[in-house]
mmCIF file of C-alpha atoms in Angstrom:
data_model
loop_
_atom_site.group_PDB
_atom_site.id
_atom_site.type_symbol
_atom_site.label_atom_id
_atom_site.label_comp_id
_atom_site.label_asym_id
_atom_site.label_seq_id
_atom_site.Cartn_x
_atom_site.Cartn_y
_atom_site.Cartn_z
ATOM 1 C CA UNK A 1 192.790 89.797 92.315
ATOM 2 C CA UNK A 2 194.051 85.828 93.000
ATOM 3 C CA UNK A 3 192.974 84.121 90.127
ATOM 4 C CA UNK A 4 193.312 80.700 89.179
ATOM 5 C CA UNK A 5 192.730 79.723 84.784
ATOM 6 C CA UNK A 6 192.462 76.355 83.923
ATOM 7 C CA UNK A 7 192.840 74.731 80.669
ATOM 8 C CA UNK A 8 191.319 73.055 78.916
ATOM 9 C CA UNK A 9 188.259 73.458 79.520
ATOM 10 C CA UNK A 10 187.445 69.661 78.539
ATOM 11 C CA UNK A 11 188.844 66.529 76.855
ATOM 12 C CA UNK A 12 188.233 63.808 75.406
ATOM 13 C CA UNK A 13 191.280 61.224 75.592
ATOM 14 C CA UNK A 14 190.973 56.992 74.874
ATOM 15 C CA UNK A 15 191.354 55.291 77.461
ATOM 16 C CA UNK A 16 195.265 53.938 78.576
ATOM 17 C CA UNK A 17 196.315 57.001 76.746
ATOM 18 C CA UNK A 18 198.187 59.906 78.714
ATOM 19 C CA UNK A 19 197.221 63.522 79.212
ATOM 20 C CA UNK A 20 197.747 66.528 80.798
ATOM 21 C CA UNK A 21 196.307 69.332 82.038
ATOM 22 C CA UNK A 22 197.025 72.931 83.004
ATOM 23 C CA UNK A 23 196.511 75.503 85.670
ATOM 24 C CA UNK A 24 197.938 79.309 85.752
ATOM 25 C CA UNK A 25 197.818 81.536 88.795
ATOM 26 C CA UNK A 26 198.116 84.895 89.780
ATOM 27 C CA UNK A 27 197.910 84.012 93.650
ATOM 28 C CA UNK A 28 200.528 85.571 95.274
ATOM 29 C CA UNK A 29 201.985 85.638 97.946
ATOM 30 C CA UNK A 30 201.748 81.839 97.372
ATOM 31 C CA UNK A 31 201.623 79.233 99.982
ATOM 32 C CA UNK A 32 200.880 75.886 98.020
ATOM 33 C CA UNK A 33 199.047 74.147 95.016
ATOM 34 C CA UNK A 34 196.741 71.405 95.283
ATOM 35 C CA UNK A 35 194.693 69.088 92.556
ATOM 36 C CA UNK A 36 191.742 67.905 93.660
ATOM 37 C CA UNK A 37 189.138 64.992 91.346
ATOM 38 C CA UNK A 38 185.749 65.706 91.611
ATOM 39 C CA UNK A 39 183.202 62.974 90.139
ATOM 40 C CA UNK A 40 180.154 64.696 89.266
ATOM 41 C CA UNK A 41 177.925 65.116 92.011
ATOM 42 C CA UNK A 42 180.302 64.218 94.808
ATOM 43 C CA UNK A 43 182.899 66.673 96.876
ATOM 44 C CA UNK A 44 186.558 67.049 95.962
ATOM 45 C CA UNK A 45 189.466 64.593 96.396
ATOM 46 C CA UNK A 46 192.585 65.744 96.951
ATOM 47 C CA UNK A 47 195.068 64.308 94.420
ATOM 48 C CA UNK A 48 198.528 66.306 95.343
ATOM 49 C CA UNK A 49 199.554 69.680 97.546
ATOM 50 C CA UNK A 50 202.719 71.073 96.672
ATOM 51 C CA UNK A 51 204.157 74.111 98.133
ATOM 52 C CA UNK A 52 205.979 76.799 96.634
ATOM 53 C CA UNK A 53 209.350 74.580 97.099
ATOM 54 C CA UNK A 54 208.647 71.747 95.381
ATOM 55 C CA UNK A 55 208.582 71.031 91.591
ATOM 56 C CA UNK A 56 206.570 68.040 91.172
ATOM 57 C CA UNK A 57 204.408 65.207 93.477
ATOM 58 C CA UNK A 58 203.228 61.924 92.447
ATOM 59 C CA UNK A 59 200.424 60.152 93.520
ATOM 60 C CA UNK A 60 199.648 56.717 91.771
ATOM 61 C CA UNK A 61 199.245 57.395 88.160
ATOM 62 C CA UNK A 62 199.155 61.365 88.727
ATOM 63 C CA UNK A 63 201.878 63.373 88.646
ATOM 64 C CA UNK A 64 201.678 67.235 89.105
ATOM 65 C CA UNK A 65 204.667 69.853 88.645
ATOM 66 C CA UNK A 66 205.053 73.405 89.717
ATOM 67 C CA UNK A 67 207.027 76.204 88.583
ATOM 68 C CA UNK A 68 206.358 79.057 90.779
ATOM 69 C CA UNK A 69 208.491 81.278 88.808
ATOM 70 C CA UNK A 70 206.040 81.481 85.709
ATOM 71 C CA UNK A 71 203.261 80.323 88.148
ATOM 72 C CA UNK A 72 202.136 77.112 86.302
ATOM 73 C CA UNK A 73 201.002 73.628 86.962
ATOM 74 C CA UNK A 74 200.656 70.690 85.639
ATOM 75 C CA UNK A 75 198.733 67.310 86.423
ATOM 76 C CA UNK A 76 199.602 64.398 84.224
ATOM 77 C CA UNK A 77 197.575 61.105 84.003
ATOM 78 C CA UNK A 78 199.611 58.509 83.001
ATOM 79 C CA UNK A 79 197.512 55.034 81.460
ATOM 80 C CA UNK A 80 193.988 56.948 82.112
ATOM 81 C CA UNK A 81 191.029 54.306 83.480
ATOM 82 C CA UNK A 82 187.500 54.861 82.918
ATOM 83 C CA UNK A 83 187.200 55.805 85.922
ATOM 84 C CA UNK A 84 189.750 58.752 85.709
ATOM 85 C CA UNK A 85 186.562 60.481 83.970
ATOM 86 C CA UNK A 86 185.796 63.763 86.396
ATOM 87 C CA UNK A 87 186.499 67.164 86.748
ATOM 88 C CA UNK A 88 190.294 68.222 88.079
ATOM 89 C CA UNK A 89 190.375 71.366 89.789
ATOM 90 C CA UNK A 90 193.882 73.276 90.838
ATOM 91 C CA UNK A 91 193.518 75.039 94.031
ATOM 92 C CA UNK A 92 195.529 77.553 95.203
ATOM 93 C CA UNK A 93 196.587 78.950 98.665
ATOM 94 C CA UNK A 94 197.758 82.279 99.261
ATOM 95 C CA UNK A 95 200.585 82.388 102.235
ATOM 96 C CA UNK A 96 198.572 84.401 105.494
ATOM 97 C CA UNK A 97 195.096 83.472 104.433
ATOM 98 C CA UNK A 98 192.804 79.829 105.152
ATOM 99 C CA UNK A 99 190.915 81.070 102.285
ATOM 100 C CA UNK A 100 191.324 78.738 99.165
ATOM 101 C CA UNK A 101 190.742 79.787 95.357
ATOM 102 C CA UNK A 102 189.757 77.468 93.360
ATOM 103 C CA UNK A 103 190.179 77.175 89.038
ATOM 104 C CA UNK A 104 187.046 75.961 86.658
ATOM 105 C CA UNK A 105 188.506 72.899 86.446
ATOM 106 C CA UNK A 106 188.903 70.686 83.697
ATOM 107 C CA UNK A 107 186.526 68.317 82.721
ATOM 108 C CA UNK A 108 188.278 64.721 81.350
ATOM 109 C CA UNK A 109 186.005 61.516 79.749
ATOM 110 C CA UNK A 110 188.168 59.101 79.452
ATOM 111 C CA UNK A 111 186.215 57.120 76.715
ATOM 112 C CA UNK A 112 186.597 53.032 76.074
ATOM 113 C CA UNK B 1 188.801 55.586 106.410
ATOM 114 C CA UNK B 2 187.424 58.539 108.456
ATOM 115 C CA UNK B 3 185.459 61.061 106.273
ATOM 116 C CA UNK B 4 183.444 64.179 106.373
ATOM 117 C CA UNK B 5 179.326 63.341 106.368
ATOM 118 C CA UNK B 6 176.483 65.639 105.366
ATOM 119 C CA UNK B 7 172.977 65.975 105.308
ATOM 120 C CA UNK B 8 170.544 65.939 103.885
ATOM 121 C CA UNK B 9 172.133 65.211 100.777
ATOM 122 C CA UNK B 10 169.238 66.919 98.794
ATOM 123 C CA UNK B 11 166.729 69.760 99.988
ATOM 124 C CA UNK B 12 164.039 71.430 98.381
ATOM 125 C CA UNK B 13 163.112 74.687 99.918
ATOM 126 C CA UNK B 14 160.439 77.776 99.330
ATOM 127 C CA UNK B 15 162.127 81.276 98.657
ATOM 128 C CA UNK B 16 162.576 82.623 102.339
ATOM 129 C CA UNK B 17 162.389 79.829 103.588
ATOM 130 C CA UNK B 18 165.274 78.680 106.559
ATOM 131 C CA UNK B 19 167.514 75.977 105.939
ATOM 132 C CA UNK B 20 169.798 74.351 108.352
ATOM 133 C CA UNK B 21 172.843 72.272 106.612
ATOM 134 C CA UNK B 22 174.872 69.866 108.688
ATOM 135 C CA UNK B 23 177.964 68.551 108.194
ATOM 136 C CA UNK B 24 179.969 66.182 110.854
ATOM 137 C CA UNK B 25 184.004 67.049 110.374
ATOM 138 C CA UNK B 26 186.506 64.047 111.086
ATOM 139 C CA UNK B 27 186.994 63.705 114.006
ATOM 140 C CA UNK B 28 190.513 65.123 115.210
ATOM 141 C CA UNK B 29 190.075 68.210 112.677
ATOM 142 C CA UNK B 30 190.075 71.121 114.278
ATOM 143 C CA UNK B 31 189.673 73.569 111.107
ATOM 144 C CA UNK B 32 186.156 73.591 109.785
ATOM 145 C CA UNK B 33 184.973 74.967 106.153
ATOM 146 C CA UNK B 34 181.595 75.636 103.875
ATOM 147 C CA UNK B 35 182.510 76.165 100.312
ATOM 148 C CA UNK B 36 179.802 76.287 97.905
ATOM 149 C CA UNK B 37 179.321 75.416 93.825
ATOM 150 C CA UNK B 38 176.989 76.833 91.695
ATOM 151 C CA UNK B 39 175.411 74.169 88.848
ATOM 152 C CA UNK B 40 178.656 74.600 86.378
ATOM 153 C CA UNK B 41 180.553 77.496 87.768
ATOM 154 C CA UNK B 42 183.621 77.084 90.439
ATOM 155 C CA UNK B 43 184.003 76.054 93.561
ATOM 156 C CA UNK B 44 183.685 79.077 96.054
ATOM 157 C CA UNK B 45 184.882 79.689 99.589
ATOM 158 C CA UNK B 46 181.615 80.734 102.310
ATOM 159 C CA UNK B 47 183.324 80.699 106.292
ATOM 160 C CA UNK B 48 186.224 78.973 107.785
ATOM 161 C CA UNK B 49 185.754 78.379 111.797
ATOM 162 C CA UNK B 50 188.240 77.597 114.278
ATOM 163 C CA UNK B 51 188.392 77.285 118.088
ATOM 164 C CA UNK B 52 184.478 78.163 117.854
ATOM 165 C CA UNK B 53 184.321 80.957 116.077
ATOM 166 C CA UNK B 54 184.418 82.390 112.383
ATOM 167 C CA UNK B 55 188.385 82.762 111.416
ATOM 168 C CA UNK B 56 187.664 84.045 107.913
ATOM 169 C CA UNK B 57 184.628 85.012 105.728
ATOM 170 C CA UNK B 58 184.281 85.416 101.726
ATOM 171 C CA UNK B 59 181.739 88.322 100.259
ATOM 172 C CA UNK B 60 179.180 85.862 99.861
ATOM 173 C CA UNK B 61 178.058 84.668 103.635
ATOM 174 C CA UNK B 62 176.506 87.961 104.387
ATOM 175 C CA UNK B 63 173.706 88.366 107.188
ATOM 176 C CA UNK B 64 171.707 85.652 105.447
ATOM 177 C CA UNK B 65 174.333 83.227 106.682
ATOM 178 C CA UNK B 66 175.719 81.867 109.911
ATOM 179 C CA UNK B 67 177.764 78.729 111.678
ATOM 180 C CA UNK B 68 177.361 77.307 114.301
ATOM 181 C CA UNK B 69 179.627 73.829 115.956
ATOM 182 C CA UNK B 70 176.250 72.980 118.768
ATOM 183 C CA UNK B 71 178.304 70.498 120.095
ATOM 184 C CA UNK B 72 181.665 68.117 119.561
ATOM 185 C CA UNK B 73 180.473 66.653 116.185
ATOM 186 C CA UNK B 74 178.057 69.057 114.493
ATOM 187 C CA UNK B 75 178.995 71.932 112.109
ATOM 188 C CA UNK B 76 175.778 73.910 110.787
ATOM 189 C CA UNK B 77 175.436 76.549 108.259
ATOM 190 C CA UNK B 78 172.268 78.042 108.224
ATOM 191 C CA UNK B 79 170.609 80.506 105.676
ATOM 192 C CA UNK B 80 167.849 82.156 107.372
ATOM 193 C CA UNK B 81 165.978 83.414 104.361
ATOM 194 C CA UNK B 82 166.442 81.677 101.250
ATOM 195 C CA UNK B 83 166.657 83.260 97.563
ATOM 196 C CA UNK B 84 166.793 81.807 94.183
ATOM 197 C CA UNK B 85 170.481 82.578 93.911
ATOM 198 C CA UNK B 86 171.237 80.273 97.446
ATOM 199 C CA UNK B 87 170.399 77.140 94.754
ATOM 200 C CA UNK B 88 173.844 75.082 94.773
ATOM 201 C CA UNK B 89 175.734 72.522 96.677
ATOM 202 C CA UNK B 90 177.240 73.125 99.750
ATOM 203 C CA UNK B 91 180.240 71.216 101.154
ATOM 204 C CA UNK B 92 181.513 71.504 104.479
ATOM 205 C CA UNK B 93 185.309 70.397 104.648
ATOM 206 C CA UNK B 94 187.682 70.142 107.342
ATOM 207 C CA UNK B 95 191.232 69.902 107.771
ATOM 208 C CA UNK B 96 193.482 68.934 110.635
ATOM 209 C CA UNK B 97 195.957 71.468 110.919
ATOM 210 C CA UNK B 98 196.689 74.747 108.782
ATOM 211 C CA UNK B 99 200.175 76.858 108.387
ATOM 212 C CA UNK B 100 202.785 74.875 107.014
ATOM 213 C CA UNK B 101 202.881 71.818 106.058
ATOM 214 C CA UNK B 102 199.675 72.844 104.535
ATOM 215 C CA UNK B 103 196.995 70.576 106.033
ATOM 216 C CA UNK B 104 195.132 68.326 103.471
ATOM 217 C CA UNK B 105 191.404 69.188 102.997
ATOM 218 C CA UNK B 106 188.509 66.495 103.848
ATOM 219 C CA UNK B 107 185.365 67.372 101.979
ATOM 220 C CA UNK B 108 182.237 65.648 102.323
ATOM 221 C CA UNK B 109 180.014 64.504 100.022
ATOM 222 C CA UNK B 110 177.824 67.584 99.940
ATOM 223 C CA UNK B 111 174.481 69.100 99.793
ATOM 224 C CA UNK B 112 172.616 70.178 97.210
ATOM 225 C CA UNK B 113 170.036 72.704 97.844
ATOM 226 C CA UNK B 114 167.631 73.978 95.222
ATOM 227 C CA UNK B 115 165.526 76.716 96.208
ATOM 228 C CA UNK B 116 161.810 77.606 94.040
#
């Protein structure tokens, strides 16, 4: 069964520190890997996709990595805001299928 | 910057109740998605619908469920009979292209319906 584990499953960081979080997957076959934010309440923003030939993506302060031989990502927030505070979800395509699975997500406060 | 809109944003419902959803995708998308997300649980995957009709289905949008695009902006889900369990937000998403390069996923805002 595709599965997608997330961790941790919260955090507490200061804010302008770094962090990062964690996503494992037993997807496969394997298409891509995206990391969505997701403020409570509202719907998903995609941060990064990657697909299974790339080993990292950047996007402003975030930075996610890949290794699709042990199947793990990584998002790192570099200087985290206030308003960094959210859930970040990895998402995970399987190659021949529209259907996305989604991890737990993590849930970050980024405290003052 | 285009983005996905839904209403209503919040419904209250009776048990068996119907309950339309509607969702207007960006413009130029041509792939069309519900997803739902139970109060603290994961984000799950309902329907996908392309060229006007259902491309792929998850477990969960049984008989209950059903799309519908009425015209060149709207994208429905409707739950004919509503149950406790239905209680969650629903987001319709859409997406411009699939296949490769994978096609970035829109997703509005979201509806959240709670069913007594």
């Amino acid at each position: 069964k595709n599965q997608v584990e997330q961790s941790p499953q919260s955090l507490i960081i200061l804010e302008g520190k770094n962090c990062t979080l964690q996503c494992n997957y037993t997807v496969s076959p394997f298409s891509n890997l995206r990391w969505y934010k997701q403020d409570t309440g509202r719907g998903p923003v995609s941060l990064t996709i990657m697909t299974f030939s790339e080993n990292t993506k950047s996007n402003g302060r975030y930075t996610a990595t890949l290794d699709a031989d042990t199947k793990q990502s990584s998002l790192h927030i570099t200087a985290s805001q206030l308003s960094d505070s959210a859930s970040y979800i990895c998402v995970v395509e399987p190659s021949g299928y529209s259907t996305l699975t989604f991890g737990k997500g993590t849930m970050l406060l980024v405290s003052p | 910057e285009p983005e996905v809109t839904q209403t209503p944003s919040h419904q209250v419902t009776q048990m068996g109740q119907e309950v339309i959803l509607r969702c207007v995708p960006i413009s130029n998308h041509l792939y069309f998605y519900w997803y739902r997300q139970i109060l603290g649980q994961k984000v799950e995957f309902l329907v996908s619908f392309y060229n006007n009709e259902i491309s792929e289905k998850s477990e969960i949008f049984d008989d209950q469920f059903s799309v519908e695009r009425p015209d060149g902006s709207n994208f429905t889900l409707k739950i004919r009979s509503t149950k406790l369990e239905d209680s969650a937000m629903y987001f319709c998403a859409s997406s411009e292209y699939e296949g490769s390069p994978p096609g970035e996923l829109f997703f509005g805002e979201g509806s959240r319906l709670t069913v007594l």
